[in-house]
Amino acid sequence: GNSVTQMEGPVTLSEEAFLTINCTYTATGYPSLFWYVQYPGEGLQLLLKATKADDKGSNKGFEATYRKETTSFHLEKGSVQVSDSAVYFCALSGAGGGADGLTFGKGTHLIIQP
Amino acid sequence: GAVVSQHPSWVICKSGTSVKIECRSLDFQATTMFWYRQFPKQSLMLMATSNEGSKATYEQGVEKDKFLINHASLTLSTLTVTSAHPEDSSFYICSARDPGTLRQPQHFGDGTRLSIL
């Protein structure tokens, strides 16, 4: 079955540091890949997505590239801010065009210190 | 603005009570909605797929008699936690996908925090 593995947290960085959160996946076919962000006490918000190999998703300074050869979708940001502190989830939907539920990684808690 | 509305956002009730959570798609008709459960500091786990006009599809290990799902219209799915006990306390989140947008992401509700005393 499908699975998503992402780096364990918490990840603590200083403001303006470079961020990488690793995510690798196992899936059949050609899944779509997503990063979601969850702020304290809130639901999930889509951060970015990629639907095919070599696609790069980007939003709010974050970006991730769909690497089929390494089955990875690492999240990066060049300069983080305190407001980026949240839990980040890597997820995939099956090759069925999204008609199935999402498979999530365990989440990475990001803490940005001023 | 929000495209999926979930209600209520917070419920505290006594053990043995049944609790109903609603999930509505606001801007589109959703033939399929999904229910997830999230334990503290853990990931979201898919509980079931709610299909309009038919029975829900439950993931392995999820008790269908415990978590009743009804998807009576194209914009509303409900999850009822029957005879809730403290171990059912969790964060429940629904999602829906606009069927007119192939491979587009699911839209999530803001979640319902359920606390059983």
JSON list of C-alpha atoms in Angstrom, two decimals:
[
{"chain": "A", "resi": 1, "resn": "GLY", "atom": "CA", "xyz": [0.00, 0.00, 0.00]},
{"chain": "A", "resi": 2, "resn": "ASN", "atom": "CA", "xyz": [0.85, 3.67, -0.01]},
{"chain": "A", "resi": 3, "resn": "SER", "atom": "CA", "xyz": [3.02, 5.18, 2.67]},
{"chain": "A", "resi": 4, "resn": "VAL", "atom": "CA", "xyz": [4.73, 8.48, 3.44]},
{"chain": "A", "resi": 5, "resn": "THR", "atom": "CA", "xyz": [7.81, 8.91, 5.59]},
{"chain": "A", "resi": 6, "resn": "GLN", "atom": "CA", "xyz": [8.95, 12.32, 6.78]},
{"chain": "A", "resi": 7, "resn": "MET", "atom": "CA", "xyz": [11.63, 13.42, 9.15]},
{"chain": "A", "resi": 8, "resn": "GLU", "atom": "CA", "xyz": [10.90, 13.37, 12.82]},
{"chain": "A", "resi": 9, "resn": "GLY", "atom": "CA", "xyz": [10.58, 16.58, 14.71]},
{"chain": "A", "resi": 10, "resn": "PRO", "atom": "CA", "xyz": [10.61, 18.91, 16.38]},
{"chain": "A", "resi": 11, "resn": "VAL", "atom": "CA", "xyz": [12.86, 20.91, 14.11]},
{"chain": "A", "resi": 12, "resn": "THR", "atom": "CA", "xyz": [14.09, 24.08, 15.75]},
{"chain": "A", "resi": 13, "resn": "LEU", "atom": "CA", "xyz": [15.67, 26.83, 13.67]},
{"chain": "A", "resi": 14, "resn": "SER", "atom": "CA", "xyz": [16.55, 30.47, 14.06]},
{"chain": "A", "resi": 15, "resn": "GLU", "atom": "CA", "xyz": [14.74, 33.09, 12.02]},
{"chain": "A", "resi": 16, "resn": "GLU", "atom": "CA", "xyz": [16.12, 33.50, 8.48]},
{"chain": "A", "resi": 17, "resn": "ALA", "atom": "CA", "xyz": [17.68, 30.02, 8.50]},
{"chain": "A", "resi": 18, "resn": "PHE", "atom": "CA", "xyz": [17.34, 27.63, 5.56]},
{"chain": "A", "resi": 19, "resn": "LEU", "atom": "CA", "xyz": [14.73, 24.92, 5.99]},
{"chain": "A", "resi": 20, "resn": "THR", "atom": "CA", "xyz": [14.56, 21.40, 4.61]},
{"chain": "A", "resi": 21, "resn": "ILE", "atom": "CA", "xyz": [11.98, 18.85, 5.69]},
{"chain": "A", "resi": 22, "resn": "ASN", "atom": "CA", "xyz": [12.54, 15.49, 4.05]},
{"chain": "A", "resi": 23, "resn": "CYS", "atom": "CA", "xyz": [9.69, 13.42, 2.69]},
{"chain": "A", "resi": 24, "resn": "THR", "atom": "CA", "xyz": [9.82, 10.13, 0.83]},
{"chain": "A", "resi": 25, "resn": "TYR", "atom": "CA", "xyz": [6.94, 8.00, -0.35]},
{"chain": "A", "resi": 26, "resn": "THR", "atom": "CA", "xyz": [5.95, 4.55, -1.48]},
{"chain": "A", "resi": 27, "resn": "ALA", "atom": "CA", "xyz": [3.10, 4.25, -3.96]},
{"chain": "A", "resi": 28, "resn": "THR", "atom": "CA", "xyz": [2.00, 2.42, -7.04]},
{"chain": "A", "resi": 29, "resn": "GLY", "atom": "CA", "xyz": [1.52, 4.31, -10.24]},
{"chain": "A", "resi": 30, "resn": "TYR", "atom": "CA", "xyz": [1.81, 8.07, -10.31]},
{"chain": "A", "resi": 31, "resn": "PRO", "atom": "CA", "xyz": [0.47, 9.69, -7.16]},
{"chain": "A", "resi": 32, "resn": "SER", "atom": "CA", "xyz": [-0.07, 13.37, -6.56]},
{"chain": "A", "resi": 33, "resn": "LEU", "atom": "CA", "xyz": [2.02, 14.83, -3.74]},
{"chain": "A", "resi": 34, "resn": "PHE", "atom": "CA", "xyz": [1.13, 17.53, -1.25]},
{"chain": "A", "resi": 35, "resn": "TRP", "atom": "CA", "xyz": [2.44, 19.51, 1.67]},
{"chain": "A", "resi": 36, "resn": "TYR", "atom": "CA", "xyz": [-0.11, 20.63, 4.22]},
{"chain": "A", "resi": 37, "resn": "VAL", "atom": "CA", "xyz": [0.46, 22.97, 7.17]},
{"chain": "A", "resi": 38, "resn": "GLN", "atom": "CA", "xyz": [-1.40, 22.89, 10.47]},
{"chain": "A", "resi": 39, "resn": "TYR", "atom": "CA", "xyz": [-1.21, 25.84, 12.83]},
{"chain": "A", "resi": 40, "resn": "PRO", "atom": "CA", "xyz": [-2.02, 25.27, 16.52]},
{"chain": "A", "resi": 41, "resn": "GLY", "atom": "CA", "xyz": [-5.66, 24.44, 17.09]},
{"chain": "A", "resi": 42, "resn": "GLU", "atom": "CA", "xyz": [-6.55, 24.68, 13.42]},
{"chain": "A", "resi": 43, "resn": "GLY", "atom": "CA", "xyz": [-7.31, 22.36, 10.53]},
{"chain": "A", "resi": 44, "resn": "LEU", "atom": "CA", "xyz": [-5.08, 21.62, 7.60]},
{"chain": "A", "resi": 45, "resn": "GLN", "atom": "CA", "xyz": [-4.22, 24.12, 4.92]},
{"chain": "A", "resi": 46, "resn": "LEU", "atom": "CA", "xyz": [-2.78, 23.14, 1.59]},
{"chain": "A", "resi": 47, "resn": "LEU", "atom": "CA", "xyz": [0.70, 24.64, 1.24]},
{"chain": "A", "resi": 48, "resn": "LEU", "atom": "CA", "xyz": [1.72, 23.32, -2.16]},
{"chain": "A", "resi": 49, "resn": "LYS", "atom": "CA", "xyz": [1.28, 20.40, -4.51]},
{"chain": "A", "resi": 50, "resn": "ALA", "atom": "CA", "xyz": [2.75, 18.58, -7.48]},
{"chain": "A", "resi": 51, "resn": "THR", "atom": "CA", "xyz": [0.88, 16.18, -9.69]},
{"chain": "A", "resi": 52, "resn": "LYS", "atom": "CA", "xyz": [3.58, 14.66, -11.88]},
{"chain": "A", "resi": 53, "resn": "ALA", "atom": "CA", "xyz": [7.27, 13.90, -11.91]},
{"chain": "A", "resi": 54, "resn": "ASP", "atom": "CA", "xyz": [9.62, 16.92, -12.00]},
{"chain": "A", "resi": 55, "resn": "ASP", "atom": "CA", "xyz": [6.80, 19.31, -11.13]},
{"chain": "A", "resi": 56, "resn": "LYS", "atom": "CA", "xyz": [7.77, 21.96, -8.59]},
{"chain": "A", "resi": 57, "resn": "GLY", "atom": "CA", "xyz": [5.13, 23.21, -6.21]},
{"chain": "A", "resi": 58, "resn": "SER", "atom": "CA", "xyz": [5.68, 26.57, -4.56]},
{"chain": "A", "resi": 59, "resn": "ASN", "atom": "CA", "xyz": [3.84, 28.92, -2.24]},
{"chain": "A", "resi": 60, "resn": "LYS", "atom": "CA", "xyz": [4.74, 31.55, 0.35]},
{"chain": "A", "resi": 61, "resn": "GLY", "atom": "CA", "xyz": [8.45, 31.01, -0.25]},
{"chain": "A", "resi": 62, "resn": "PHE", "atom": "CA", "xyz": [8.19, 27.24, 0.24]},
{"chain": "A", "resi": 63, "resn": "GLU", "atom": "CA", "xyz": [8.91, 24.85, -2.59]},
{"chain": "A", "resi": 64, "resn": "ALA", "atom": "CA", "xyz": [9.12, 21.13, -3.22]},
{"chain": "A", "resi": 65, "resn": "THR", "atom": "CA", "xyz": [10.00, 19.12, -6.33]},
{"chain": "A", "resi": 66, "resn": "TYR", "atom": "CA", "xyz": [8.39, 15.80, -7.25]},
{"chain": "A", "resi": 67, "resn": "ARG", "atom": "CA", "xyz": [11.35, 13.44, -7.72]},
{"chain": "A", "resi": 68, "resn": "LYS", "atom": "CA", "xyz": [10.17, 10.11, -9.04]},
{"chain": "A", "resi": 69, "resn": "GLU", "atom": "CA", "xyz": [13.66, 8.62, -9.26]},
{"chain": "A", "resi": 70, "resn": "THR", "atom": "CA", "xyz": [14.21, 9.10, -5.55]},
{"chain": "A", "resi": 71, "resn": "THR", "atom": "CA", "xyz": [10.50, 8.95, -4.58]},
{"chain": "A", "resi": 72, "resn": "SER", "atom": "CA", "xyz": [10.93, 12.17, -2.67]},
{"chain": "A", "resi": 73, "resn": "PHE", "atom": "CA", "xyz": [9.15, 15.49, -2.19]},
{"chain": "A", "resi": 74, "resn": "HIS", "atom": "CA", "xyz": [11.34, 17.47, 0.19]},
{"chain": "A", "resi": 75, "resn": "LEU", "atom": "CA", "xyz": [10.05, 20.81, 1.45]},
{"chain": "A", "resi": 76, "resn": "GLU", "atom": "CA", "xyz": [12.43, 23.77, 1.39]},
{"chain": "A", "resi": 77, "resn": "LYS", "atom": "CA", "xyz": [12.41, 27.45, 2.25]},
{"chain": "A", "resi": 78, "resn": "GLY", "atom": "CA", "xyz": [15.33, 29.79, 1.96]},
{"chain": "A", "resi": 79, "resn": "SER", "atom": "CA", "xyz": [14.62, 32.03, 4.94]},
{"chain": "A", "resi": 80, "resn": "VAL", "atom": "CA", "xyz": [12.12, 31.01, 7.59]},
{"chain": "A", "resi": 81, "resn": "GLN", "atom": "CA", "xyz": [10.11, 33.34, 9.79]},
{"chain": "A", "resi": 82, "resn": "VAL", "atom": "CA", "xyz": [8.66, 32.94, 13.26]},
{"chain": "A", "resi": 83, "resn": "SER", "atom": "CA", "xyz": [5.22, 32.81, 11.66]},
{"chain": "A", "resi": 84, "resn": "ASP", "atom": "CA", "xyz": [6.23, 29.59, 9.85]},
{"chain": "A", "resi": 85, "resn": "SER", "atom": "CA", "xyz": [6.14, 27.73, 13.15]},
{"chain": "A", "resi": 86, "resn": "ALA", "atom": "CA", "xyz": [3.58, 24.95, 12.65]},
{"chain": "A", "resi": 87, "resn": "VAL", "atom": "CA", "xyz": [3.27, 21.26, 11.92]},
{"chain": "A", "resi": 88, "resn": "TYR", "atom": "CA", "xyz": [3.95, 20.27, 8.32]},
{"chain": "A", "resi": 89, "resn": "PHE", "atom": "CA", "xyz": [2.48, 17.13, 6.75]},
{"chain": "A", "resi": 90, "resn": "CYS", "atom": "CA", "xyz": [3.62, 15.47, 3.57]},
{"chain": "A", "resi": 91, "resn": "ALA", "atom": "CA", "xyz": [0.82, 13.54, 1.86]},
{"chain": "A", "resi": 92, "resn": "LEU", "atom": "CA", "xyz": [-0.02, 11.67, -1.29]},
{"chain": "A", "resi": 93, "resn": "SER", "atom": "CA", "xyz": [-3.15, 10.70, -3.09]},
{"chain": "A", "resi": 94, "resn": "GLY", "atom": "CA", "xyz": [-3.32, 7.59, -5.20]},
{"chain": "A", "resi": 95, "resn": "ALA", "atom": "CA", "xyz": [-3.04, 7.38, -8.92]},
{"chain": "A", "resi": 96, "resn": "GLY", "atom": "CA", "xyz": [-6.81, 7.30, -9.16]},
{"chain": "A", "resi": 97, "resn": "GLY", "atom": "CA", "xyz": [-7.06, 11.04, -9.61]},
{"chain": "A", "resi": 98, "resn": "GLY", "atom": "CA", "xyz": [-7.72, 11.83, -5.99]},
{"chain": "A", "resi": 99, "resn": "ALA", "atom": "CA", "xyz": [-10.85, 9.77, -5.58]},
{"chain": "A", "resi": 100, "resn": "ASP", "atom": "CA", "xyz": [-9.25, 8.04, -2.63]},
{"chain": "A", "resi": 101, "resn": "GLY", "atom": "CA", "xyz": [-8.30, 9.40, 0.72]},
{"chain": "A", "resi": 102, "resn": "LEU", "atom": "CA", "xyz": [-4.92, 10.95, 1.40]},
{"chain": "A", "resi": 103, "resn": "THR", "atom": "CA", "xyz": [-2.05, 9.11, 3.02]},
{"chain": "A", "resi": 104, "resn": "PHE", "atom": "CA", "xyz": [-0.17, 11.36, 5.43]},
{"chain": "A", "resi": 105, "resn": "GLY", "atom": "CA", "xyz": [3.26, 11.31, 6.94]},
{"chain": "A", "resi": 106, "resn": "LYS", "atom": "CA", "xyz": [3.50, 11.65, 10.70]},
{"chain": "A", "resi": 107, "resn": "GLY", "atom": "CA", "xyz": [4.08, 15.38, 10.55]},
{"chain": "A", "resi": 108, "resn": "THR", "atom": "CA", "xyz": [7.08, 17.52, 11.41]},
{"chain": "A", "resi": 109, "resn": "HIS", "atom": "CA", "xyz": [6.75, 20.15, 14.09]},
{"chain": "A", "resi": 110, "resn": "LEU", "atom": "CA", "xyz": [8.72, 23.23, 13.07]},
{"chain": "A", "resi": 111, "resn": "ILE", "atom": "CA", "xyz": [9.73, 25.79, 15.68]},
{"chain": "A", "resi": 112, "resn": "ILE", "atom": "CA", "xyz": [11.29, 29.05, 14.55]},
{"chain": "A", "resi": 113, "resn": "GLN", "atom": "CA", "xyz": [12.98, 31.13, 17.20]},
{"chain": "A", "resi": 114, "resn": "PRO", "atom": "CA", "xyz": [13.47, 34.89, 16.86]},
{"chain": "B", "resi": 1, "resn": "GLY", "atom": "CA", "xyz": [-12.82, 31.64, 2.02]},
{"chain": "B", "resi": 2, "resn": "ALA", "atom": "CA", "xyz": [-13.56, 28.21, 3.41]},
{"chain": "B", "resi": 3, "resn": "VAL", "atom": "CA", "xyz": [-14.94, 25.72, 0.92]},
{"chain": "B", "resi": 4, "resn": "VAL", "atom": "CA", "xyz": [-15.56, 22.99, 3.49]},
{"chain": "B", "resi": 5, "resn": "SER", "atom": "CA", "xyz": [-17.35, 23.80, 6.71]},
{"chain": "B", "resi": 6, "resn": "GLN", "atom": "CA", "xyz": [-17.20, 21.51, 9.71]},
{"chain": "B", "resi": 7, "resn": "HIS", "atom": "CA", "xyz": [-19.41, 21.83, 12.75]},
{"chain": "B", "resi": 8, "resn": "PRO", "atom": "CA", "xyz": [-19.10, 21.90, 15.69]},
{"chain": "B", "resi": 9, "resn": "SER", "atom": "CA", "xyz": [-15.50, 22.92, 16.21]},
{"chain": "B", "resi": 10, "resn": "TRP", "atom": "CA", "xyz": [-15.38, 21.73, 19.82]},
{"chain": "B", "resi": 11, "resn": "VAL", "atom": "CA", "xyz": [-17.49, 19.28, 21.77]},
{"chain": "B", "resi": 12, "resn": "ILE", "atom": "CA", "xyz": [-17.20, 18.26, 25.40]},
{"chain": "B", "resi": 13, "resn": "CYS", "atom": "CA", "xyz": [-19.65, 15.63, 26.61]},
{"chain": "B", "resi": 14, "resn": "LYS", "atom": "CA", "xyz": [-20.14, 12.83, 29.07]},
{"chain": "B", "resi": 15, "resn": "SER", "atom": "CA", "xyz": [-19.22, 9.23, 28.45]},
{"chain": "B", "resi": 16, "resn": "GLY", "atom": "CA", "xyz": [-22.02, 7.30, 26.77]},
{"chain": "B", "resi": 17, "resn": "THR", "atom": "CA", "xyz": [-23.27, 10.25, 24.75]},
{"chain": "B", "resi": 18, "resn": "SER", "atom": "CA", "xyz": [-23.55, 10.08, 20.97]},
{"chain": "B", "resi": 19, "resn": "VAL", "atom": "CA", "xyz": [-22.04, 13.00, 19.10]},
{"chain": "B", "resi": 20, "resn": "LYS", "atom": "CA", "xyz": [-22.77, 14.09, 15.54]},
{"chain": "B", "resi": 21, "resn": "ILE", "atom": "CA", "xyz": [-20.27, 16.05, 13.46]},
{"chain": "B", "resi": 22, "resn": "GLU", "atom": "CA", "xyz": [-21.29, 17.72, 10.21]},
{"chain": "B", "resi": 23, "resn": "CYS", "atom": "CA", "xyz": [-19.19, 18.36, 7.15]},
{"chain": "B", "resi": 24, "resn": "ARG", "atom": "CA", "xyz": [-20.50, 20.58, 4.38]},
{"chain": "B", "resi": 25, "resn": "SER", "atom": "CA", "xyz": [-19.07, 21.50, 1.02]},
{"chain": "B", "resi": 26, "resn": "LEU", "atom": "CA", "xyz": [-19.93, 25.13, 0.39]},
{"chain": "B", "resi": 27, "resn": "ASP", "atom": "CA", "xyz": [-18.95, 25.86, -3.21]},
{"chain": "B", "resi": 28, "resn": "PHE", "atom": "CA", "xyz": [-19.33, 22.50, -4.89]},
{"chain": "B", "resi": 29, "resn": "GLN", "atom": "CA", "xyz": [-21.16, 19.21, -4.78]},
{"chain": "B", "resi": 30, "resn": "ALA", "atom": "CA", "xyz": [-19.08, 16.44, -3.29]},
{"chain": "B", "resi": 31, "resn": "THR", "atom": "CA", "xyz": [-20.01, 12.88, -4.15]},
{"chain": "B", "resi": 32, "resn": "THR", "atom": "CA", "xyz": [-17.16, 11.75, -1.94]},
{"chain": "B", "resi": 33, "resn": "MET", "atom": "CA", "xyz": [-16.03, 13.07, 1.42]},
{"chain": "B", "resi": 34, "resn": "PHE", "atom": "CA", "xyz": [-13.40, 11.71, 3.75]},
{"chain": "B", "resi": 35, "resn": "TRP", "atom": "CA", "xyz": [-13.19, 11.47, 7.52]},
{"chain": "B", "resi": 36, "resn": "TYR", "atom": "CA", "xyz": [-9.86, 11.51, 9.32]},
{"chain": "B", "resi": 37, "resn": "ARG", "atom": "CA", "xyz": [-8.86, 11.18, 12.95]},
{"chain": "B", "resi": 38, "resn": "GLN", "atom": "CA", "xyz": [-5.84, 12.82, 14.49]},
{"chain": "B", "resi": 39, "resn": "PHE", "atom": "CA", "xyz": [-4.42, 11.90, 17.88]},
{"chain": "B", "resi": 40, "resn": "PRO", "atom": "CA", "xyz": [-2.36, 14.50, 19.76]},
{"chain": "B", "resi": 41, "resn": "LYS", "atom": "CA", "xyz": [0.96, 15.16, 18.05]},
{"chain": "B", "resi": 42, "resn": "GLN", "atom": "CA", "xyz": [0.32, 12.44, 15.51]},
{"chain": "B", "resi": 43, "resn": "SER", "atom": "CA", "xyz": [-0.65, 12.24, 11.90]},
{"chain": "B", "resi": 44, "resn": "LEU", "atom": "CA", "xyz": [-4.07, 12.08, 10.34]},
{"chain": "B", "resi": 45, "resn": "MET", "atom": "CA", "xyz": [-5.42, 8.63, 9.78]},
{"chain": "B", "resi": 46, "resn": "LEU", "atom": "CA", "xyz": [-8.13, 8.02, 7.23]},
{"chain": "B", "resi": 47, "resn": "MET", "atom": "CA", "xyz": [-11.15, 6.51, 8.94]},
{"chain": "B", "resi": 48, "resn": "ALA", "atom": "CA", "xyz": [-13.62, 6.17, 6.12]},
{"chain": "B", "resi": 49, "resn": "THR", "atom": "CA", "xyz": [-14.74, 7.36, 2.73]},
{"chain": "B", "resi": 50, "resn": "SER", "atom": "CA", "xyz": [-18.23, 8.75, 2.65]},
{"chain": "B", "resi": 51, "resn": "ASN", "atom": "CA", "xyz": [-20.14, 8.15, -0.58]},
{"chain": "B", "resi": 52, "resn": "GLU", "atom": "CA", "xyz": [-23.27, 10.08, -1.42]},
{"chain": "B", "resi": 53, "resn": "GLY", "atom": "CA", "xyz": [-26.27, 7.80, -1.62]},
{"chain": "B", "resi": 54, "resn": "SER", "atom": "CA", "xyz": [-24.45, 4.65, -0.60]},
{"chain": "B", "resi": 55, "resn": "LYS", "atom": "CA", "xyz": [-22.66, 3.06, 2.31]},
{"chain": "B", "resi": 56, "resn": "ALA", "atom": "CA", "xyz": [-19.40, 4.44, 3.56]},
{"chain": "B", "resi": 57, "resn": "THR", "atom": "CA", "xyz": [-16.17, 2.54, 3.03]},
{"chain": "B", "resi": 58, "resn": "TYR", "atom": "CA", "xyz": [-14.30, 2.04, 6.27]},
{"chain": "B", "resi": 59, "resn": "GLU", "atom": "CA", "xyz": [-10.57, 1.57, 6.69]},
{"chain": "B", "resi": 60, "resn": "GLN", "atom": "CA", "xyz": [-9.28, -1.52, 8.39]},
{"chain": "B", "resi": 61, "resn": "GLY", "atom": "CA", "xyz": [-9.63, -1.37, 12.14]},
{"chain": "B", "resi": 62, "resn": "VAL", "atom": "CA", "xyz": [-12.35, 1.30, 12.19]},
{"chain": "B", "resi": 63, "resn": "GLU", "atom": "CA", "xyz": [-15.59, 0.14, 13.78]},
{"chain": "B", "resi": 64, "resn": "LYS", "atom": "CA", "xyz": [-18.45, 1.03, 11.47]},
{"chain": "B", "resi": 65, "resn": "ASP", "atom": "CA", "xyz": [-21.04, 0.54, 14.21]},
{"chain": "B", "resi": 66, "resn": "LYS", "atom": "CA", "xyz": [-19.12, 2.97, 16.39]},
{"chain": "B", "resi": 67, "resn": "PHE", "atom": "CA", "xyz": [-18.56, 5.62, 13.77]},
{"chain": "B", "resi": 68, "resn": "LEU", "atom": "CA", "xyz": [-21.73, 6.01, 11.75]},
{"chain": "B", "resi": 69, "resn": "ILE", "atom": "CA", "xyz": [-21.41, 7.94, 8.51]},
{"chain": "B", "resi": 70, "resn": "ASN", "atom": "CA", "xyz": [-24.30, 9.33, 6.53]},
{"chain": "B", "resi": 71, "resn": "HIS", "atom": "CA", "xyz": [-23.92, 11.16, 3.23]},
{"chain": "B", "resi": 72, "resn": "ALA", "atom": "CA", "xyz": [-27.52, 11.97, 2.40]},
{"chain": "B", "resi": 73, "resn": "SER", "atom": "CA", "xyz": [-26.89, 14.89, 0.06]},
{"chain": "B", "resi": 74, "resn": "LEU", "atom": "CA", "xyz": [-24.20, 16.12, -2.28]},
{"chain": "B", "resi": 75, "resn": "THR", "atom": "CA", "xyz": [-23.12, 18.80, 0.17]},
{"chain": "B", "resi": 76, "resn": "LEU", "atom": "CA", "xyz": [-23.40, 17.13, 3.57]},
{"chain": "B", "resi": 77, "resn": "SER", "atom": "CA", "xyz": [-21.77, 14.20, 5.31]},
{"chain": "B", "resi": 78, "resn": "THR", "atom": "CA", "xyz": [-22.19, 13.45, 8.99]},
{"chain": "B", "resi": 79, "resn": "LEU", "atom": "CA", "xyz": [-20.09, 11.38, 11.36]},
{"chain": "B", "resi": 80, "resn": "THR", "atom": "CA", "xyz": [-21.80, 10.15, 14.51]},
{"chain": "B", "resi": 81, "resn": "VAL", "atom": "CA", "xyz": [-19.64, 8.79, 17.29]},
{"chain": "B", "resi": 82, "resn": "THR", "atom": "CA", "xyz": [-22.04, 6.47, 19.10]},
{"chain": "B", "resi": 83, "resn": "SER", "atom": "CA", "xyz": [-21.86, 5.90, 22.84]},
{"chain": "B", "resi": 84, "resn": "ALA", "atom": "CA", "xyz": [-18.63, 7.83, 23.03]},
{"chain": "B", "resi": 85, "resn": "HIS", "atom": "CA", "xyz": [-16.00, 6.96, 25.62]},
{"chain": "B", "resi": 86, "resn": "PRO", "atom": "CA", "xyz": [-12.83, 8.77, 26.70]},
{"chain": "B", "resi": 87, "resn": "GLU", "atom": "CA", "xyz": [-10.71, 6.78, 24.25]},
{"chain": "B", "resi": 88, "resn": "ASP", "atom": "CA", "xyz": [-12.76, 8.33, 21.43]},
{"chain": "B", "resi": 89, "resn": "SER", "atom": "CA", "xyz": [-11.45, 11.77, 22.39]},
{"chain": "B", "resi": 90, "resn": "SER", "atom": "CA", "xyz": [-9.59, 13.06, 19.38]},
{"chain": "B", "resi": 91, "resn": "PHE", "atom": "CA", "xyz": [-9.50, 15.63, 16.61]},
{"chain": "B", "resi": 92, "resn": "TYR", "atom": "CA", "xyz": [-11.77, 14.66, 13.74]},
{"chain": "B", "resi": 93, "resn": "ILE", "atom": "CA", "xyz": [-11.31, 16.28, 10.34]},
{"chain": "B", "resi": 94, "resn": "CYS", "atom": "CA", "xyz": [-13.32, 15.93, 7.17]},
{"chain": "B", "resi": 95, "resn": "SER", "atom": "CA", "xyz": [-12.32, 16.70, 3.63]},
{"chain": "B", "resi": 96, "resn": "ALA", "atom": "CA", "xyz": [-13.95, 16.84, 0.23]},
{"chain": "B", "resi": 97, "resn": "ARG", "atom": "CA", "xyz": [-12.75, 17.09, -3.32]},
{"chain": "B", "resi": 98, "resn": "ASP", "atom": "CA", "xyz": [-14.46, 19.03, -6.03]},
{"chain": "B", "resi": 99, "resn": "PRO", "atom": "CA", "xyz": [-15.18, 16.31, -8.61]},
{"chain": "B", "resi": 100, "resn": "GLY", "atom": "CA", "xyz": [-14.88, 18.83, -11.39]},
{"chain": "B", "resi": 101, "resn": "THR", "atom": "CA", "xyz": [-11.17, 19.28, -10.71]},
{"chain": "B", "resi": 102, "resn": "LEU", "atom": "CA", "xyz": [-9.16, 16.22, -11.58]},
{"chain": "B", "resi": 103, "resn": "ARG", "atom": "CA", "xyz": [-6.10, 15.68, -9.40]},
{"chain": "B", "resi": 104, "resn": "GLN", "atom": "CA", "xyz": [-6.81, 18.79, -7.40]},
{"chain": "B", "resi": 105, "resn": "PRO", "atom": "CA", "xyz": [-6.31, 18.61, -3.66]},
{"chain": "B", "resi": 106, "resn": "GLN", "atom": "CA", "xyz": [-8.91, 17.87, -1.12]},
{"chain": "B", "resi": 107, "resn": "HIS", "atom": "CA", "xyz": [-10.33, 20.76, 0.85]},
{"chain": "B", "resi": 108, "resn": "PHE", "atom": "CA", "xyz": [-10.28, 20.25, 4.59]},
{"chain": "B", "resi": 109, "resn": "GLY", "atom": "CA", "xyz": [-12.63, 21.44, 7.24]},
{"chain": "B", "resi": 110, "resn": "ASP", "atom": "CA", "xyz": [-11.23, 23.11, 10.34]},
{"chain": "B", "resi": 111, "resn": "GLY", "atom": "CA", "xyz": [-11.74, 19.98, 12.41]},
{"chain": "B", "resi": 112, "resn": "THR", "atom": "CA", "xyz": [-13.77, 19.05, 15.47]},
{"chain": "B", "resi": 113, "resn": "ARG", "atom": "CA", "xyz": [-12.08, 18.54, 18.79]},
{"chain": "B", "resi": 114, "resn": "LEU", "atom": "CA", "xyz": [-14.02, 15.92, 20.72]},
{"chain": "B", "resi": 115, "resn": "SER", "atom": "CA", "xyz": [-13.43, 15.53, 24.44]},
{"chain": "B", "resi": 116, "resn": "ILE", "atom": "CA", "xyz": [-15.25, 12.78, 26.30]},
{"chain": "B", "resi": 117, "resn": "LEU", "atom": "CA", "xyz": [-15.29, 13.09, 30.06]}
]
